[in-house]
Amino acid sequence: MKRIKHSKFKNTGLIFELLVRQVASDTMNNTNSRALNVIKKHFNSKSELSQELKLYRQIATEKFVSENRAEKFVEAVLRARKEINESQLRRNKYNLIKELKSTFNVEDFFKSRISNYKLQASIYKLFEFAEADDPKEYVSSKFSLIEHIQSKPSKKIEGPSLTSEHKDVRILASKLVVDKFNEKYAKLSAPQKRILREYINNVTNSVKLKKYILTETIKLNNSISELKSSVPSKVVRIKLNEVANLLVKLNKKPLIEDKDVLTMLRYYELVNELKKVGDK
């Protein structure tokens, strides 16, 4: 009986996520992205890697209300995975990993924190192994996916609106064209661009990122406290006090998540709106 073990070096979904993050980091630093060339070369429409990636992303993004439908969906994805040319897929992965090793320091490349790492690992295990290899681990991985697919989307964080969605903060695959990326973020304020740059560049350094977020939350809290007096509505001022309390809670979090960066972007926008009120 085989032991079902996850390999991040062969996980198509995880590798693609890391490459996209590298593209985003290169873009924010105005440097030519070697990662973008790797994506274009190995994840083209004719690649078996691209076909497998579609299945990874379907499991990661699809949602169903009932457990029965979620289970049937997982089964359908597994059947689709078996239709992929396995020998060609192995060659594709071999060539991809070979180029990653020649292009990047792979130890540093794979150190990046991935928020949905457990999900990616469970998908990999079901794609690469059979139930007979390790029934217990296989079933555990399968039900982890079913629970993920069945779960409801998280509630929106209350606060000022921001046109960029959560997926934009995470820099999804559709942001591969550099000029489109720049166009998307052209209207962000300087502080918003800075925090995005810090997030992307320090995603592997949680201590440094946490320190930066701590400094910025203190600045935001002070700004909100100073500006709220210019707001005529007592109800809105009470809400602003609640926002300040949320910033304090953010400081106490041991780990900064993607949603926290989105929250910070919204707070920057809130401060800009408060300044407009004060200027009237």
GROMACS .gro file of C-alpha atoms in nm:
model
  280
    1MET     CA    1   0.000   0.000   0.000
    2LYS     CA    2   0.139   0.338  -0.105
    3ARG     CA    3   0.159   0.628   0.132
    4ILE     CA    4  -0.038   0.927   0.007
    5LYS     CA    5   0.199   1.219   0.042
    6HIS     CA    6   0.174   1.573  -0.091
    7SER     CA    7   0.449   1.711  -0.314
    8LYS     CA    8   0.444   2.088  -0.359
    9PHE     CA    9   0.700   2.049  -0.639
   10LYS     CA   10   0.443   1.858  -0.847
   11ASN     CA   11   0.128   2.043  -0.743
   12THR     CA   12   0.008   2.224  -1.056
   13GLY     CA   13  -0.234   2.453  -0.875
   14LEU     CA   14   0.020   2.559  -0.614
   15ILE     CA   15   0.298   2.620  -0.869
   16PHE     CA   16   0.069   2.835  -1.081
   17GLU     CA   17  -0.037   3.039  -0.776
   18LEU     CA   18   0.329   3.105  -0.689
   19LEU     CA   19   0.413   3.201  -1.048
   20VAL     CA   20   0.125   3.449  -1.058
   21ARG     CA   21   0.239   3.604  -0.731
   22GLN     CA   22   0.587   3.640  -0.878
   23VAL     CA   23   0.440   3.811  -1.185
   24ALA     CA   24   0.254   4.053  -0.959
   25SER     CA   25   0.567   4.124  -0.755
   26ASP     CA   26   0.772   4.189  -1.069
   27THR     CA   27   0.501   4.415  -1.207
   28MET     CA   28   0.478   4.624  -0.889
   29ASN     CA   29   0.858   4.664  -0.901
   30ASN     CA   30   0.858   4.752  -1.273
   31THR     CA   31   1.086   4.462  -1.369
   32ASN     CA   32   1.057   4.218  -1.656
   33SER     CA   33   0.891   3.903  -1.527
   34ARG     CA   34   1.057   3.571  -1.600
   35ALA     CA   35   0.762   3.407  -1.426
   36LEU     CA   36   0.528   3.545  -1.691
   37ASN     CA   37   0.737   3.380  -1.962
   38VAL     CA   38   0.722   3.050  -1.773
   39ILE     CA   39   0.343   3.071  -1.750
   40LYS     CA   40   0.301   3.151  -2.118
   41LYS     CA   41   0.532   2.867  -2.217
   42HIS     CA   42   0.402   2.589  -1.992
   43PHE     CA   43   0.037   2.680  -1.938
   44ASN     CA   44  -0.070   2.739  -2.297
   45SER     CA   45  -0.403   2.607  -2.424
   46LYS     CA   46  -0.245   2.293  -2.573
   47SER     CA   47  -0.067   2.194  -2.251
   48GLU     CA   48  -0.191   1.909  -2.032
   49LEU     CA   49  -0.080   2.127  -1.740
   50SER     CA   50  -0.337   2.385  -1.844
   51GLN     CA   51  -0.608   2.118  -1.849
   52GLU     CA   52  -0.517   1.999  -1.501
   53LEU     CA   53  -0.500   2.358  -1.375
   54LYS     CA   54  -0.860   2.414  -1.486
   55LEU     CA   55  -0.967   2.122  -1.265
   56TYR     CA   56  -0.768   2.257  -0.968
   57ARG     CA   57  -0.938   2.593  -1.003
   58GLN     CA   58  -1.285   2.449  -1.051
   59ILE     CA   59  -1.263   2.267  -0.718
   60ALA     CA   60  -1.120   2.578  -0.550
   61THR     CA   61  -1.394   2.812  -0.674
   62GLU     CA   62  -1.719   2.618  -0.729
   63LYS     CA   63  -1.987   2.616  -0.458
   64PHE     CA   64  -2.291   2.391  -0.410
   65VAL     CA   65  -2.562   2.412  -0.147
   66SER     CA   66  -2.605   2.039  -0.083
   67GLU     CA   67  -2.346   1.781   0.014
   68ASN     CA   68  -2.484   1.543  -0.248
   69ARG     CA   69  -2.421   1.790  -0.532
   70ALA     CA   70  -2.077   1.877  -0.396
   71GLU     CA   71  -1.984   1.507  -0.386
   72LYS     CA   72  -2.111   1.448  -0.740
   73PHE     CA   73  -1.911   1.748  -0.858
   74VAL     CA   74  -1.590   1.611  -0.704
   75GLU     CA   75  -1.654   1.275  -0.869
   76ALA     CA   76  -1.707   1.448  -1.205
   77VAL     CA   77  -1.379   1.638  -1.168
   78LEU     CA   78  -1.193   1.316  -1.082
   79ARG     CA   79  -1.335   1.149  -1.393
   80ALA     CA   80  -1.223   1.447  -1.600
   81ARG     CA   81  -0.877   1.423  -1.444
   82LYS     CA   82  -0.847   1.060  -1.560
   83GLU     CA   83  -0.912   1.176  -1.917
   84ILE     CA   84  -0.589   1.378  -1.918
   85ASN     CA   85  -0.294   1.213  -2.096
   86GLU     CA   86  -0.092   1.105  -1.793
   87SER     CA   87   0.238   1.044  -1.972
   88GLN     CA   88   0.221   1.381  -2.146
   89LEU     CA   89   0.127   1.550  -1.818
   90ARG     CA   90   0.431   1.397  -1.647
   91ARG     CA   91   0.655   1.529  -1.928
   92ASN     CA   92   0.497   1.872  -1.896
   93LYS     CA   93   0.559   1.876  -1.521
   94TYR     CA   94   0.916   1.754  -1.563
   95ASN     CA   95   0.994   2.034  -1.809
   96LEU     CA   96   0.819   2.292  -1.589
   97ILE     CA   97   1.010   2.192  -1.276
   98LYS     CA   98   1.334   2.185  -1.474
   99GLU     CA   99   1.277   2.544  -1.588
  100LEU     CA  100   1.176   2.655  -1.238
  101LYS     CA  101   1.507   2.524  -1.105
  102SER     CA  102   1.703   2.705  -1.376
  103THR     CA  103   1.507   3.029  -1.338
  104PHE     CA  104   1.452   3.067  -0.963
  105ASN     CA  105   1.597   2.967  -0.630
  106VAL     CA  106   1.340   2.692  -0.579
  107GLU     CA  107   1.381   2.684  -0.202
  108ASP     CA  108   1.283   3.050  -0.180
  109PHE     CA  109   1.020   3.009  -0.452
  110PHE     CA  110   0.833   2.740  -0.260
  111LYS     CA  111   0.860   2.915   0.078
  112SER     CA  112   0.573   3.150  -0.003
  113ARG     CA  113   0.273   3.117   0.226
  114ILE     CA  114  -0.035   2.995   0.040
  115SER     CA  115  -0.363   3.066   0.221
  116ASN     CA  116  -0.539   2.763   0.069
  117TYR     CA  117  -0.241   2.527   0.098
  118LYS     CA  118  -0.442   2.246   0.262
  119LEU     CA  119  -0.702   2.265  -0.013
  120GLN     CA  120  -0.436   2.247  -0.285
  121ALA     CA  121  -0.275   1.951  -0.108
  122SER     CA  122  -0.605   1.762  -0.087
  123ILE     CA  123  -0.671   1.815  -0.458
  124TYR     CA  124  -0.322   1.689  -0.541
  125LYS     CA  125  -0.369   1.374  -0.336
  126LEU     CA  126  -0.693   1.283  -0.513
  127PHE     CA  127  -0.543   1.355  -0.855
  128GLU     CA  128  -0.221   1.162  -0.799
  129PHE     CA  129  -0.334   0.863  -0.595
  130ALA     CA  130  -0.606   0.599  -0.587
  131GLU     CA  131  -0.836   0.503  -0.302
  132ALA     CA  132  -0.657   0.168  -0.268
  133ASP     CA  133  -0.325   0.339  -0.196
  134ASP     CA  134  -0.439   0.468   0.142
  135PRO     CA  135  -0.817   0.449   0.194
  136LYS     CA  136  -0.820   0.656   0.513
  137GLU     CA  137  -0.614   0.946   0.378
  138TYR     CA  138  -0.791   0.936   0.042
  139VAL     CA  139  -1.136   0.959   0.198
  140SER     CA  140  -1.018   1.232   0.438
  141SER     CA  141  -0.888   1.439   0.146
  142LYS     CA  142  -1.205   1.382  -0.052
  143PHE     CA  143  -1.433   1.499   0.227
  144SER     CA  144  -1.213   1.804   0.285
  145LEU     CA  145  -1.287   1.905  -0.074
  146ILE     CA  146  -1.657   1.832  -0.037
  147GLU     CA  147  -1.676   2.046   0.278
  148HIS     CA  148  -1.494   2.328   0.100
  149ILE     CA  149  -1.724   2.317  -0.203
  150GLN     CA  150  -2.035   2.299   0.014
  151SER     CA  151  -1.932   2.584   0.245
  152LYS     CA  152  -2.096   2.923   0.200
  153PRO     CA  153  -1.894   3.226   0.092
  154SER     CA  154  -1.770   3.433   0.384
  155LYS     CA  155  -1.965   3.745   0.479
  156LYS     CA  156  -1.848   4.075   0.339
  157ILE     CA  157  -1.644   4.287   0.572
  158GLU     CA  158  -1.838   4.599   0.665
  159GLY     CA  159  -1.673   4.919   0.564
  160PRO     CA  160  -1.637   5.156   0.272
  161SER     CA  161  -1.663   4.999  -0.072
  162LEU     CA  162  -1.363   4.935  -0.293
  163THR     CA  163  -1.401   4.862  -0.662
  164SER     CA  164  -1.131   4.593  -0.660
  165GLU     CA  165  -1.268   4.261  -0.542
  166HIS     CA  166  -1.101   4.015  -0.309
  167LYS     CA  167  -0.969   3.820  -0.607
  168ASP     CA  168  -0.786   4.133  -0.724
  169VAL     CA  169  -0.591   4.151  -0.399
  170ARG     CA  170  -0.478   3.795  -0.448
  171ILE     CA  171  -0.378   3.878  -0.808
  172LEU     CA  172  -0.551   3.594  -0.989
  173ALA     CA  173  -0.440   3.446  -1.319
  174SER     CA  174  -0.639   3.684  -1.535
  175LYS     CA  175  -0.396   3.963  -1.436
  176LEU     CA  176  -0.111   3.822  -1.645
  177VAL     CA  177  -0.091   4.109  -1.893
  178VAL     CA  178   0.119   4.381  -1.738
  179ASP     CA  179  -0.050   4.683  -1.894
  180LYS     CA  180  -0.392   4.557  -1.784
  181PHE     CA  181  -0.257   4.509  -1.433
  182ASN     CA  182  -0.127   4.866  -1.426
  183GLU     CA  183  -0.454   5.000  -1.563
  184LYS     CA  184  -0.650   4.815  -1.292
  185TYR     CA  185  -0.447   4.972  -1.011
  186ALA     CA  186  -0.384   5.314  -1.166
  187LYS     CA  187  -0.655   5.480  -0.955
  188LEU     CA  188  -0.531   5.351  -0.620
  189SER     CA  189  -0.384   5.606  -0.382
  190ALA     CA  190  -0.014   5.605  -0.293
  191PRO     CA  191  -0.073   5.436   0.049
  192GLN     CA  192  -0.289   5.168  -0.118
  193LYS     CA  193  -0.018   5.096  -0.375
  194ARG     CA  194   0.245   5.080  -0.101
  195ILE     CA  195   0.057   4.824   0.103
  196LEU     CA  196  -0.002   4.610  -0.206
  197ARG     CA  197   0.367   4.628  -0.284
  198GLU     CA  198   0.459   4.535   0.074
  199TYR     CA  199   0.211   4.247   0.070
  200ILE     CA  200   0.338   4.104  -0.257
  201ASN     CA  201   0.707   4.151  -0.181
  202ASN     CA  202   0.685   4.021   0.176
  203VAL     CA  203   0.434   3.741   0.141
  204THR     CA  204   0.713   3.502   0.244
  205ASN     CA  205   0.816   3.721   0.536
  206SER     CA  206   0.518   3.727   0.771
  207VAL     CA  207   0.713   3.908   1.046
  208LYS     CA  208   0.807   4.203   0.824
  209LEU     CA  209   0.458   4.221   0.675
  210LYS     CA  210   0.299   4.211   1.021
  211LYS     CA  211   0.528   4.493   1.137
  212TYR     CA  212   0.430   4.707   0.837
  213ILE     CA  213   0.058   4.641   0.889
  214LEU     CA  214   0.094   4.733   1.258
  215THR     CA  215   0.254   5.067   1.170
  216GLU     CA  216  -0.013   5.144   0.910
  217THR     CA  217  -0.307   5.054   1.135
  218ILE     CA  218  -0.178   5.300   1.396
  219LYS     CA  219  -0.157   5.572   1.130
  220LEU     CA  220  -0.505   5.492   1.001
  221ASN     CA  221  -0.649   5.490   1.352
  222ASN     CA  222  -0.499   5.831   1.424
  223SER     CA  223  -0.626   5.969   1.094
  224ILE     CA  224  -0.979   5.843   1.154
  225SER     CA  225  -0.980   5.984   1.509
  226GLU     CA  226  -0.870   6.327   1.383
  227LEU     CA  227  -1.107   6.340   1.088
  228LYS     CA  228  -1.426   6.205   1.244
  229SER     CA  229  -1.496   6.538   1.416
  230SER     CA  230  -1.568   6.686   1.072
  231VAL     CA  231  -1.850   6.436   1.017
  232PRO     CA  232  -2.186   6.597   1.102
  233SER     CA  233  -2.375   6.271   1.158
  234LYS     CA  234  -2.356   6.130   1.511
  235VAL     CA  235  -2.446   5.782   1.381
  236VAL     CA  236  -2.156   5.787   1.135
  237ARG     CA  237  -1.918   5.900   1.409
  238ILE     CA  238  -2.026   5.600   1.619
  239LYS     CA  239  -1.958   5.375   1.321
  240LEU     CA  240  -1.614   5.527   1.285
  241ASN     CA  241  -1.541   5.439   1.648
  242GLU     CA  242  -1.634   5.079   1.564
  243VAL     CA  243  -1.396   5.090   1.266
  244ALA     CA  244  -1.118   5.206   1.497
  245ASN     CA  245  -1.187   4.908   1.726
  246LEU     CA  246  -1.159   4.672   1.428
  247LEU     CA  247  -0.817   4.816   1.352
  248VAL     CA  248  -0.707   4.735   1.706
  249LYS     CA  249  -0.826   4.375   1.660
  250LEU     CA  250  -0.630   4.352   1.335
  251ASN     CA  251  -0.313   4.443   1.526
  252LYS     CA  252  -0.361   4.144   1.753
  253LYS     CA  253  -0.385   3.887   1.473
  254PRO     CA  254  -0.083   3.651   1.469
  255LEU     CA  255  -0.092   3.616   1.090
  256ILE     CA  256  -0.187   3.860   0.815
  257GLU     CA  257  -0.430   3.713   0.561
  258ASP     CA  258  -0.540   3.823   0.215
  259LYS     CA  259  -0.869   3.956   0.351
  260ASP     CA  260  -0.678   4.178   0.596
  261VAL     CA  261  -0.498   4.349   0.308
  262LEU     CA  262  -0.836   4.411   0.143
  263THR     CA  263  -0.961   4.559   0.469
  264MET     CA  264  -0.663   4.794   0.483
  265LEU     CA  265  -0.731   4.910   0.126
  266ARG     CA  266  -1.085   4.994   0.230
  267TYR     CA  267  -0.965   5.188   0.533
  268TYR     CA  268  -0.736   5.398   0.314
  269GLU     CA  269  -1.034   5.478   0.095
  270LEU     CA  270  -1.237   5.567   0.405
  271VAL     CA  271  -0.970   5.815   0.516
  272ASN     CA  272  -0.973   5.974   0.169
  273GLU     CA  273  -1.351   6.015   0.189
  274LEU     CA  274  -1.328   6.168   0.537
  275LYS     CA  275  -1.073   6.419   0.409
  276LYS     CA  276  -1.315   6.521   0.135
  277VAL     CA  277  -1.583   6.583   0.399
  278GLY     CA  278  -1.345   6.801   0.597
  279ASP     CA  279  -1.253   7.005   0.288
  280LYS     CA  280  -1.617   7.097   0.217
   0.00000   0.00000   0.00000
